[in-house]
Coordinates of C-alpha atoms and ligand atoms in Angstrom, one line a residue:
Chain W
X9 CA -8.8 -84.5 -52.2
X10 CA -8.2 -87.4 -49.9
X11 CA -6.8 -90.7 -51.0
X12 CA -9.5 -92.3 -48.8
X13 CA -12.3 -91.0 -50.9
X14 CA -13.1 -93.7 -53.5
X15 CA -12.2 -92.4 -56.9
X16 CA -15.6 -92.9 -58.6
X17 CA -14.8 -90.8 -61.6
X18 CA -11.7 -92.6 -62.8
X19 CA -13.0 -93.1 -66.3
X20 CA -13.3 -89.3 -66.7
X21 CA -11.1 -88.1 -69.6
X22 CA -7.7 -87.1 -68.3
X23 CA -6.5 -83.8 -69.8
X24 CA -2.8 -83.3 -70.2
X25 CA -1.5 -80.4 -68.2
X26 CA -0.7 -77.6 -70.6
X27 CA 2.8 -76.2 -70.5
X28 CA 2.4 -72.5 -69.6
X29 CA 5.8 -71.1 -69.0
X30 CA 6.5 -70.2 -72.6
X31 CA 8.4 -67.1 -73.9
X32 CA 10.2 -64.4 -72.0
X33 CA 13.5 -66.2 -72.4
X34 CA 15.3 -64.9 -75.5
X35 CA 18.5 -66.8 -76.4
X36 CA 21.6 -65.6 -78.2
X37 CA 22.2 -66.7 -81.8
X38 CA 25.5 -65.5 -83.3
X39 CA 24.6 -66.6 -86.8
X40 CA 21.5 -64.4 -86.7
X41 CA 23.6 -61.5 -85.4
X42 CA 26.0 -61.6 -88.4
X43 CA 23.2 -62.4 -90.8
X44 CA 21.4 -59.2 -89.8
X45 CA 24.4 -57.2 -90.8
X46 CA 24.6 -58.9 -94.2
X47 CA 20.9 -58.4 -94.8
X48 CA 21.0 -54.7 -94.0
X49 CA 24.0 -54.1 -96.2
X50 CA 22.6 -56.1 -99.1
X51 CA 19.3 -54.2 -98.9
X52 CA 21.1 -50.9 -98.7
X53 CA 23.3 -51.8 -101.7
X54 CA 20.2 -52.9 -103.7
X55 CA 18.4 -49.7 -102.8
X56 CA 21.3 -47.7 -104.0
X57 CA 21.9 -49.7 -107.3
X58 CA 18.2 -49.5 -108.2
X59 CA 18.2 -45.7 -107.6
X60 CA 15.6 -46.1 -104.8
X61 CA 18.1 -44.4 -102.4
X62 CA 19.5 -41.2 -103.9
X63 CA 23.3 -41.2 -104.0
X64 CA 23.5 -37.7 -102.6
X65 CA 21.4 -38.5 -99.5
X66 CA 23.1 -41.8 -98.8
X67 CA 26.0 -43.3 -100.8
X68 CA 26.0 -47.0 -101.4
X69 CA 28.0 -49.4 -99.2
X70 CA 30.4 -49.9 -102.1
X71 CA 31.0 -46.1 -102.4
X72 CA 31.5 -45.9 -98.7
X73 CA 34.1 -48.7 -98.8
X74 CA 35.8 -47.0 -101.7
X75 CA 36.0 -43.7 -99.7
X76 CA 37.3 -45.5 -96.7
X77 CA 39.9 -47.3 -98.8
X78 CA 41.0 -43.9 -100.3
X79 CA 41.4 -42.5 -96.8
X80 CA 43.5 -45.4 -95.8
X81 CA 45.9 -45.4 -98.8
X82 CA 46.3 -41.7 -98.7
X83 CA 47.2 -41.9 -95.0
X84 CA 44.6 -39.3 -94.1
X85 CA 42.7 -41.8 -92.0
X86 CA 45.7 -42.4 -89.7
X87 CA 46.3 -38.7 -89.3
X88 CA 42.7 -38.1 -88.3
X89 CA 42.4 -41.2 -86.2
X90 CA 45.8 -40.6 -84.5
X91 CA 44.8 -37.1 -83.5
X92 CA 41.4 -38.4 -82.2
X93 CA 42.9 -41.4 -80.3
X94 CA 45.4 -39.2 -78.6
X95 CA 42.8 -36.7 -77.4
X96 CA 40.5 -39.5 -76.3
X97 CA 43.3 -41.3 -74.3
X98 CA 44.7 -38.2 -72.6
X99 CA 41.3 -36.7 -71.8
X100 CA 39.8 -40.0 -70.6
X101 CA 42.8 -40.9 -68.4
X102 CA 42.9 -37.4 -66.9
X103 CA 39.2 -37.4 -66.1
X104 CA 39.3 -41.0 -64.8
X105 CA 42.2 -40.6 -62.5
X106 CA 40.8 -37.4 -61.0
X107 CA 37.4 -39.0 -60.8
X108 CA 38.7 -42.1 -59.0
X109 CA 40.6 -40.1 -56.5
X110 CA 37.7 -37.8 -55.7
X111 CA 35.2 -40.7 -55.8
X112 CA 37.2 -42.6 -53.2
X113 CA 37.4 -39.6 -51.0
X114 CA 33.7 -38.9 -51.2
X115 CA 33.0 -42.6 -50.6
X116 CA 35.2 -42.9 -47.6
X117 CA 35.5 -39.6 -45.7
X118 CA 32.8 -37.8 -43.9
X119 CA 34.5 -34.4 -44.5
X120 CA 34.5 -35.0 -48.3
X121 CA 31.1 -36.6 -48.5
X122 CA 28.5 -33.8 -48.4
X123 CA 30.5 -31.1 -50.2
X124 CA 31.5 -33.7 -52.8
X125 CA 28.0 -35.0 -53.4
X126 CA 26.6 -31.4 -53.5
X127 CA 29.2 -30.1 -56.1
X128 CA 29.0 -33.2 -58.3
X129 CA 25.2 -33.1 -58.3
X130 CA 25.2 -29.4 -59.3
X131 CA 27.9 -29.8 -62.0
X132 CA 27.0 -33.2 -63.4
X133 CA 23.9 -32.0 -65.4
X134 CA 25.8 -29.3 -67.4
X135 CA 26.4 -30.5 -70.9
X136 CA 30.1 -30.3 -70.9
X137 CA 30.4 -29.2 -74.5
X138 CA 28.9 -25.9 -73.4
X139 CA 32.1 -25.3 -71.5
X140 CA 34.4 -25.8 -74.5
X141 CA 34.3 -22.0 -75.3
X142 CA 35.4 -21.3 -71.8
X143 CA 38.2 -23.9 -72.0
X144 CA 39.3 -22.3 -75.3
X145 CA 39.6 -19.0 -73.5
X146 CA 41.6 -20.6 -70.7
X147 CA 43.7 -23.0 -72.6
X148 CA 43.7 -21.8 -76.2
X149 CA 42.2 -23.4 -79.3
X150 CA 44.8 -26.3 -79.3
X151 CA 44.8 -29.6 -77.7
X152 CA 44.5 -28.7 -74.0
X153 CA 41.0 -27.3 -74.4
X154 CA 39.9 -30.6 -75.9
X155 CA 41.6 -32.6 -73.3
X156 CA 39.9 -30.5 -70.6
X157 CA 36.4 -30.9 -72.2
X158 CA 36.8 -34.7 -72.4
X159 CA 38.4 -35.0 -68.9
X160 CA 35.6 -32.8 -67.4
X161 CA 32.9 -34.9 -69.0
X162 CA 34.5 -38.2 -67.9
X163 CA 35.2 -36.9 -64.4
X164 CA 31.7 -36.6 -63.1
X165 CA 30.3 -40.0 -64.0
X166 CA 33.5 -41.6 -62.7
X167 CA 33.1 -39.8 -59.4
X168 CA 29.5 -40.9 -59.1
X169 CA 30.3 -44.5 -60.0
X170 CA 33.3 -44.7 -57.8
X171 CA 31.6 -43.5 -54.7
X172 CA 28.6 -45.7 -55.5
X173 CA 30.9 -48.6 -55.7
X174 CA 32.7 -47.8 -52.5
X175 CA 29.3 -47.4 -50.8
X176 CA 28.3 -50.8 -52.0
X177 CA 31.3 -52.6 -50.6
X178 CA 29.7 -54.9 -48.0
X179 CA 30.0 -53.2 -44.6
X180 CA 30.6 -56.6 -43.0
X181 CA 33.7 -57.1 -45.1
X182 CA 35.1 -53.8 -43.9
X183 CA 34.2 -54.6 -40.3
X184 CA 35.9 -58.0 -40.7
X185 CA 39.1 -56.3 -41.8
X186 CA 39.0 -53.9 -38.9
X187 CA 38.2 -56.8 -36.5
X188 CA 41.5 -58.4 -37.6
X189 CA 43.2 -55.1 -37.0
X190 CA 44.1 -54.5 -40.6
X191 CA 45.6 -51.1 -41.1
X192 CA 43.5 -48.6 -42.9
X193 CA 45.6 -48.6 -46.0
X194 CA 45.3 -52.4 -46.2
X195 CA 41.5 -52.2 -45.8
X196 CA 41.3 -49.7 -48.7
X197 CA 43.7 -51.6 -50.9
X198 CA 42.6 -55.2 -50.2
X199 CA 38.9 -54.8 -49.4
X200 CA 37.4 -51.5 -50.6
X201 CA 39.2 -51.2 -53.9
X202 CA 38.5 -54.7 -55.2
X203 CA 35.0 -54.5 -53.8
X204 CA 34.2 -51.3 -55.7
X205 CA 35.9 -52.5 -58.9
X206 CA 32.9 -54.1 -60.6
X207 CA 30.9 -50.8 -60.3
X208 CA 34.0 -48.8 -61.3
X209 CA 34.5 -50.9 -64.4
X210 CA 30.9 -50.7 -65.5
X211 CA 31.3 -46.9 -65.0
X212 CA 34.2 -47.0 -67.5
X213 CA 31.7 -48.1 -70.2
X214 CA 29.6 -45.0 -69.6
X215 CA 32.5 -42.6 -69.3
X216 CA 34.2 -43.9 -72.5
X217 CA 31.1 -43.4 -74.5
X218 CA 30.7 -39.9 -73.1
X219 CA 34.4 -39.3 -74.0
X220 CA 33.8 -40.2 -77.6
X221 CA 30.8 -38.0 -77.9
X222 CA 32.7 -35.0 -76.4
X223 CA 35.7 -35.8 -78.6
X224 CA 33.7 -35.5 -81.8
X225 CA 31.8 -32.5 -80.7
X226 CA 35.1 -30.7 -79.7
X227 CA 36.7 -31.7 -83.0
X228 CA 33.7 -30.3 -84.9
X229 CA 34.0 -27.0 -83.1
X230 CA 37.7 -26.4 -83.8
X231 CA 40.2 -28.9 -85.1
X232 CA 42.2 -29.4 -88.2
X233 CA 42.6 -33.2 -87.7
X234 CA 40.4 -35.7 -86.1
X235 CA 37.5 -37.9 -87.1
X236 CA 35.1 -35.2 -86.0
X237 CA 36.9 -32.7 -88.2
X238 CA 36.9 -35.2 -91.1
X239 CA 33.2 -35.8 -90.9
X240 CA 32.4 -32.1 -90.6
X241 CA 34.6 -31.2 -93.6
X242 CA 33.1 -34.0 -95.7
X243 CA 29.6 -32.7 -94.9
X244 CA 30.5 -29.2 -95.9
X245 CA 31.6 -30.5 -99.3
X246 CA 28.6 -32.8 -99.7
X247 CA 31.0 -35.8 -99.8
X248 CA 28.6 -38.1 -98.1
X249 CA 30.7 -41.2 -99.0
X250 CA 33.6 -39.8 -96.9
X251 CA 31.2 -38.6 -94.2
X252 CA 29.7 -42.1 -93.8
X253 CA 33.2 -43.6 -93.9
X254 CA 34.1 -41.4 -90.9
X255 CA 30.9 -42.6 -89.1
X256 CA 31.9 -46.2 -89.8
X257 CA 35.3 -45.5 -88.3
X258 CA 33.6 -44.1 -85.2
X259 CA 31.5 -47.2 -84.9
X260 CA 34.5 -49.4 -85.1
X261 CA 36.3 -47.2 -82.6
X262 CA 33.4 -47.7 -80.2
X263 CA 33.5 -51.4 -80.7
X264 CA 37.2 -51.5 -80.0
X265 CA 36.8 -49.6 -76.8
X266 CA 34.1 -51.8 -75.6
X267 CA 36.1 -54.9 -76.5
X268 CA 39.1 -53.6 -74.6
X269 CA 36.9 -52.9 -71.6
X270 CA 35.5 -56.4 -71.8
X271 CA 39.0 -57.8 -71.7
X272 CA 39.8 -55.6 -68.7
X273 CA 36.6 -56.9 -67.0
X274 CA 37.6 -60.5 -67.6
X275 CA 41.1 -59.9 -66.4
X276 CA 40.3 -58.0 -63.2
X277 CA 37.0 -59.6 -62.3
X278 CA 37.8 -63.2 -63.1
X279 CA 36.6 -64.2 -59.6
X280 CA 33.0 -63.5 -60.4
Chain P
X4 CA 43.1 -64.7 -21.1
X5 CA 40.6 -63.2 -18.8
X6 CA 37.9 -60.8 -20.0
X7 CA 36.2 -58.6 -17.6
X8 CA 33.1 -56.8 -18.6
X9 CA 32.5 -54.0 -16.2
X10 CA 29.2 -52.1 -15.9
X11 CA 28.6 -52.0 -19.6
X12 CA 25.6 -50.1 -20.8
X13 CA 24.8 -49.2 -24.4
X14 CA 22.0 -47.2 -26.0
X15 CA 21.3 -46.7 -29.7
X16 CA 19.4 -43.4 -30.3
X17 CA 16.0 -44.6 -29.0
X18 CA 16.7 -48.1 -27.8
X19 CA 18.4 -48.9 -24.5
X20 CA 20.1 -52.1 -25.7
X21 CA 22.2 -53.1 -22.7
X22 CA 22.2 -52.0 -19.1
X23 CA 24.8 -52.6 -16.4
X24 CA 26.3 -55.8 -17.7
X25 CA 28.9 -57.3 -15.4
X26 CA 30.5 -60.5 -16.5
X27 CA 33.9 -62.2 -16.2
X28 CA 35.1 -64.7 -18.7
X29 CA 37.8 -66.9 -17.4
X30 CA 40.6 -68.3 -19.5
X31 CA 39.7 -71.5 -21.2
X32 CA 36.0 -71.0 -20.7
X33 CA 33.3 -71.1 -23.3
X34 CA 30.4 -68.7 -22.5
X35 CA 27.2 -68.8 -24.5
X36 CA 25.0 -65.8 -24.7
X37 CA 21.4 -66.6 -25.3
X38 CA 18.2 -64.6 -25.2
X39 CA 15.3 -63.5 -27.3
X40 CA 15.7 -61.6 -30.5
X41 CA 16.8 -58.0 -29.8
X42 CA 18.0 -58.5 -26.3
X43 CA 21.5 -57.2 -27.2
X44 CA 23.6 -60.3 -27.7
X45 CA 25.2 -59.0 -30.9
X46 CA 25.6 -55.6 -29.3
X47 CA 27.4 -57.1 -26.3
X48 CA 29.7 -59.2 -28.5
X49 CA 30.6 -56.1 -30.6
X50 CA 31.5 -54.3 -27.4
X51 CA 33.6 -57.1 -26.1
X52 CA 35.6 -57.2 -29.4
X53 CA 36.1 -53.5 -29.6
X54 CA 33.9 -53.0 -32.6
X55 CA 31.4 -50.8 -30.8
X56 CA 32.1 -48.2 -28.1
X57 CA 29.7 -48.8 -25.2
X58 CA 27.8 -45.7 -23.9
X59 CA 29.3 -46.4 -20.5
X60 CA 31.4 -49.1 -18.8
X61 CA 34.4 -50.9 -20.1
X62 CA 35.8 -54.2 -21.1
X63 CA 39.2 -55.2 -19.7
X64 CA 41.5 -57.8 -21.1
X65 CA 44.3 -59.3 -19.1
X66 CA 47.2 -59.4 -21.4
X67 CA 49.4 -61.7 -19.5
X68 CA 48.3 -65.0 -20.9
X69 CA 48.3 -64.4 -24.6
X70 CA 48.9 -67.6 -26.6
X71 CA 52.2 -67.9 -28.4
X72 CA 52.2 -66.2 -31.8
X73 CA 48.9 -64.4 -31.1
X74 CA 48.4 -61.7 -33.7
X75 CA 44.8 -60.7 -32.8
X76 CA 43.7 -61.6 -29.3
X77 CA 40.0 -60.9 -29.9
X78 CA 38.9 -62.6 -33.1
X79 CA 35.5 -62.9 -34.6
X80 CA 33.8 -65.7 -36.5
X81 CA 30.9 -64.2 -38.4
X82 CA 27.4 -65.4 -39.1
X83 CA 27.7 -64.5 -42.8
X84 CA 31.3 -65.7 -43.0
X85 CA 32.6 -62.4 -44.3
X86 CA 34.9 -63.9 -46.9
X87 CA 36.4 -61.9 -49.7
X88 CA 34.8 -63.3 -52.9
X89 CA 37.9 -62.3 -55.0
X90 CA 40.3 -64.3 -52.9
X91 CA 40.8 -68.0 -52.7
X92 CA 40.4 -70.0 -49.5
X93 CA 44.2 -69.6 -48.8
X94 CA 44.1 -66.0 -49.9
X95 CA 41.3 -65.2 -47.4
X96 CA 43.4 -66.6 -44.6
X97 CA 46.5 -65.0 -45.9
X98 CA 44.7 -61.6 -45.8
X99 CA 44.7 -61.5 -42.0
X100 CA 48.4 -62.4 -41.8
X101 CA 49.8 -60.1 -44.5
X102 CA 50.0 -57.1 -42.3
X103 CA 52.0 -58.8 -39.6
X104 CA 55.8 -59.2 -39.6
X105 CA 55.8 -62.9 -40.6
X106 CA 58.1 -64.3 -43.2
X107 CA 56.6 -65.9 -46.2
X108 CA 57.5 -69.3 -44.9
X109 CA 55.9 -68.7 -41.5
X110 CA 52.8 -67.4 -43.2
X111 CA 52.5 -70.3 -45.5
X112 CA 53.1 -72.7 -42.6
X113 CA 50.3 -71.1 -40.6
X114 CA 47.9 -71.3 -43.6
X115 CA 48.7 -75.0 -44.1
X116 CA 48.3 -75.7 -40.4
X117 CA 44.8 -74.1 -40.1
X118 CA 43.7 -75.6 -43.4
X119 CA 44.7 -79.0 -42.1
X120 CA 42.9 -78.4 -38.8
X121 CA 39.7 -77.6 -40.6
X122 CA 40.0 -80.3 -43.3
X123 CA 40.3 -77.6 -46.0
X124 CA 43.6 -78.6 -47.5
X125 CA 42.0 -79.8 -50.7
X126 CA 40.1 -76.6 -51.1
X127 CA 43.0 -74.1 -50.7
X128 CA 42.7 -72.7 -54.2
X129 CA 38.9 -72.7 -54.4
X130 CA 36.9 -69.4 -54.4
X131 CA 34.2 -68.9 -51.8
X132 CA 31.4 -69.0 -54.4
X133 CA 32.4 -72.6 -55.2
X134 CA 32.0 -73.7 -51.5
X135 CA 29.0 -74.8 -49.6
X136 CA 27.9 -72.8 -46.6
X137 CA 29.5 -75.3 -44.2
X138 CA 32.8 -75.0 -46.1
X139 CA 32.6 -71.2 -46.0
X140 CA 32.2 -71.3 -42.3
X141 CA 35.2 -73.6 -42.0
X142 CA 37.2 -71.0 -43.8
X143 CA 35.9 -68.5 -41.4
X144 CA 37.2 -70.7 -38.5
X145 CA 40.5 -71.3 -40.2
X146 CA 41.0 -67.6 -40.7
X147 CA 40.3 -67.0 -37.1
X148 CA 42.6 -69.7 -35.9
X149 CA 45.4 -68.5 -38.2
X150 CA 45.9 -65.4 -35.9
X151 CA 46.1 -67.7 -32.8
X152 CA 43.4 -65.8 -31.0
X153 CA 43.1 -65.6 -27.2
X154 CA 39.4 -65.4 -27.4
X155 CA 37.0 -66.4 -30.2
X156 CA 34.0 -64.2 -30.5
X157 CA 31.3 -66.0 -32.5
X158 CA 27.9 -64.4 -33.4
X159 CA 25.5 -67.2 -34.4
X160 CA 28.2 -68.9 -36.5
X161 CA 25.8 -71.7 -37.5
X162 CA 22.6 -69.9 -38.2
X163 CA 23.2 -69.4 -41.9
X164 CA 23.6 -73.1 -42.4
X165 CA 21.2 -75.9 -43.2
X166 CA 20.3 -78.3 -40.4
X167 CA 22.6 -81.2 -41.4
X168 CA 25.7 -79.0 -41.9
X169 CA 24.9 -77.4 -38.5
X170 CA 25.2 -80.8 -36.8
X171 CA 28.5 -81.5 -38.5
X172 CA 30.0 -78.1 -37.6
X173 CA 28.6 -78.3 -34.1
X174 CA 30.6 -81.5 -33.6
X175 CA 33.7 -79.8 -35.1
X176 CA 33.3 -76.8 -32.7
X177 CA 32.9 -79.1 -29.8
X178 CA 36.1 -80.9 -30.8
X179 CA 37.9 -77.6 -31.3
X180 CA 37.0 -76.3 -27.8
X181 CA 37.7 -79.6 -26.1
X182 CA 41.1 -80.0 -27.8
X183 CA 42.4 -76.5 -27.6
X184 CA 40.8 -75.2 -24.5
X185 CA 40.0 -72.0 -26.4
X186 CA 38.3 -69.2 -24.6
X187 CA 35.2 -68.2 -26.5
X188 CA 32.0 -66.2 -26.4
X189 CA 29.3 -67.8 -28.4
X190 CA 26.1 -66.0 -29.3
X191 CA 23.3 -68.3 -30.3
X192 CA 19.5 -68.6 -30.5
X193 CA 19.9 -72.4 -30.4
X194 CA 19.8 -73.8 -26.9
X195 CA 21.1 -77.1 -28.1
X196 CA 24.3 -75.4 -29.4
X197 CA 24.6 -73.6 -26.1
X198 CA 24.4 -76.7 -24.0
X199 CA 26.8 -78.7 -26.2
X200 CA 29.5 -76.0 -26.3
X201 CA 29.3 -73.8 -23.2
X202 CA 30.7 -74.1 -19.7
X203 CA 28.4 -71.2 -18.7
X204 CA 25.2 -70.0 -20.5
X205 CA 24.4 -66.4 -19.9
X206 CA 20.7 -65.7 -20.5
X207 CA 19.8 -62.1 -21.3
X208 CA 16.5 -60.4 -20.9
X209 CA 15.4 -57.6 -23.2
X210 CA 14.6 -53.9 -23.2
X211 CA 16.9 -53.1 -21.6
X212 CA 19.3 -56.1 -22.0
X213 CA 20.4 -57.3 -18.6
X214 CA 21.7 -60.6 -17.4
X215 CA 18.8 -62.7 -16.2
X216 CA 20.6 -65.7 -15.1
X217 CA 24.0 -67.5 -15.5
X218 CA 23.6 -71.2 -15.9
X219 CA 26.6 -73.5 -15.4
X220 CA 27.0 -76.8 -17.1
X221 CA 29.6 -79.0 -15.4
X222 CA 29.9 -81.8 -17.9
X223 CA 33.3 -81.7 -19.7
X224 CA 32.8 -80.6 -23.3
X225 CA 34.4 -83.8 -24.8
X226 CA 31.9 -85.9 -22.9
X227 CA 28.8 -84.2 -24.2
X228 CA 26.9 -86.1 -26.8
X229 CA 23.7 -85.4 -28.6
X230 CA 20.7 -86.6 -26.5
X231 CA 22.7 -87.0 -23.3
X232 CA 20.0 -86.9 -20.6
X233 CA 21.8 -84.3 -18.5
X234 CA 22.1 -82.0 -21.5
X235 CA 18.5 -82.4 -22.4
X236 CA 17.6 -81.4 -18.8
X237 CA 19.9 -78.3 -19.1
X238 CA 18.3 -77.4 -22.4
X239 CA 14.8 -77.7 -20.8
X240 CA 15.9 -75.5 -17.9
X241 CA 17.2 -72.9 -20.3
X242 CA 14.0 -72.9 -22.3
X243 CA 11.9 -72.4 -19.2
X244 CA 14.2 -69.5 -18.4
X245 CA 13.8 -67.6 -21.6
X246 CA 10.4 -68.8 -22.8
X247 CA 8.3 -65.9 -21.6
X248 CA 10.8 -63.4 -23.0
X249 CA 10.7 -65.2 -26.3
X250 CA 7.0 -65.1 -26.5
X251 CA 7.0 -61.4 -25.7
X252 CA 9.7 -60.8 -28.3
X253 CA 7.7 -62.7 -30.9
X254 CA 4.6 -60.6 -30.3
X255 CA 6.3 -57.2 -30.4
X256 CA 6.1 -55.0 -33.4
X257 CA 9.4 -54.0 -34.7
X258 CA 9.9 -50.2 -34.5
X259 CA 13.5 -50.1 -35.3
X260 CA 14.5 -50.9 -38.9
Ligands
LIG312 N1 22.7 -50.0 -35.3 C1 21.6 -49.9 -34.5 N2 20.9 -48.8 -34.4 C2 19.8 -48.7 -33.7 N3 19.3 -49.8 -32.9 C3 20.0 -50.9 -33.0 C4 21.1 -51.1 -33.8 N4 21.6 -52.3 -33.7 C5 20.7 -52.9 -32.8 N5 19.8 -52.1 -32.4 C6 18.7 -52.4 -31.4 O1 19.3 -52.8 -30.2 C7 18.7 -53.9 -29.7 C8 19.7 -55.0 -29.5 O2 20.2 -55.5 -30.8 P1 21.1 -56.7 -31.0 O3 21.4 -56.8 -32.4 O4 22.3 -56.6 -30.1 O5 20.2 -57.9 -30.5 P2 20.4 -59.5 -30.7 O6 20.2 -60.0 -29.3 O7 21.7 -59.7 -31.3 O8 19.3 -59.9 -31.6 P3 19.2 -61.1 -32.6 O9 19.0 -62.3 -31.8 O10 18.0 -60.7 -33.4 O11 20.4 -61.1 -33.4 C9 17.6 -54.3 -30.6 O12 16.4 -53.8 -30.1 C10 17.9 -53.6 -31.9 O13 16.7 -53.2 -32.6
LIG313 MG1 22.3 -60.7 -33.2

């Protein structure tokens, strides 16, 4: 429409332009987050108190809290939790260190590339818990077989993430380093490692949750102490309050791990 | 430092990118490489700096006249800046000094010196993401100057910047070349940059890349100003030189990803 054309219809009703870009933009609301917990727990307690939820199927929140408290004062919780944490830490660290080393080699060296990718692709889909019986034959029923299961489960996603991260380091930064004649070790340490770090750290989230799953599975197959053993024993005795208490501890454990990883992120990736 | 490009040819699998390039770059000379897209400018620059092995031919560097304290004779300035996002401005410059036997004090002195030269002293602790494009490229320049290069190799250093910043940085480059008498090879698409900065403009032709013509501009760099009639005339002459090639390049379907 040209300005030069006389505007003959100026008295036409002007319609307001309707705002159309609504929705698709959820916002965080911490109050609602906490409130949702309270609501679920209150409803659950109400259901139990009124007998709507059978005590045998699902103990009330109060009963779970009592069971948890008993575990704490008797010291049983610390024995179980200590055993679990130790397995988790040792297994995760072993798997992560090995995975980082192999991941870097696969990411950087032609000779390691194809064999590495082929082996990892072939072994990654195996549910690692299926190998626990084999590890028990190799290492005995004690701790080493559990370490090995967790480490093995952690190893593969770490390798995949690490070499993905190394691959994603901008080529131009590596070339920049080379063009300034930086020695190879400096290029690795100062360019490739920090460049791959964001991907590696997000891989830690995956590998830590895999580690927890394998930890519990391994403890259910054969352990005297450990959260997995606690849950299994409680189930066999129909002590659902203790069983749920164990599950709550696991949930808290997962939250702690993810909080720690969040701190690690902020500390190492502050530049982002 | 004199650079001699002898009989350089290069082919990528299918594409013959460069054929029989012979060129000598004299000390203190700024040479601009121009030519249509895909004529092999970047390829030639990579070969000159030892970042790409030519299929045949060689590049010779006369090591006699290295500047004092030169740590990296052939030094690039990149189109996309190539700054490490996790290092500050000073850290990015420090990066290229850390592997050399310099004392801490010497290193800091060099960093201060190049920051001052590029007007970046107030930004030394900023991270790249906080900087404008122009500032990022100034960091790229500062990093290159910190190693006291004998030859600056610049691949379209201004083409990622907006038009106003480009004008500012072009003036700064022109000052730098006029003041230091730096030897440089400057790849550009922009004929205006070429006539403002270069003593000689090398026009390449494409498929295969060969030298079409070498065009000398005898006005001292410090006397060149935007819109100077002689420069405009040179720019026109260069455009006539590469116009047909540019049209052909524009019409061609890209068959190499
Ligand atoms: N890595 C590569 N593999 C295969 N072909 C390539 C590669 N790099 C460049 N080429 C081809 O070689 C030719 C020259 O490329 P080059 O990048 O040197 O051109 P250029 O003059 O810098 O182009 P532009 O002006 O677009 O930057 C082009 O035809 C390009 O498609
Ligand atoms: Mg190019």
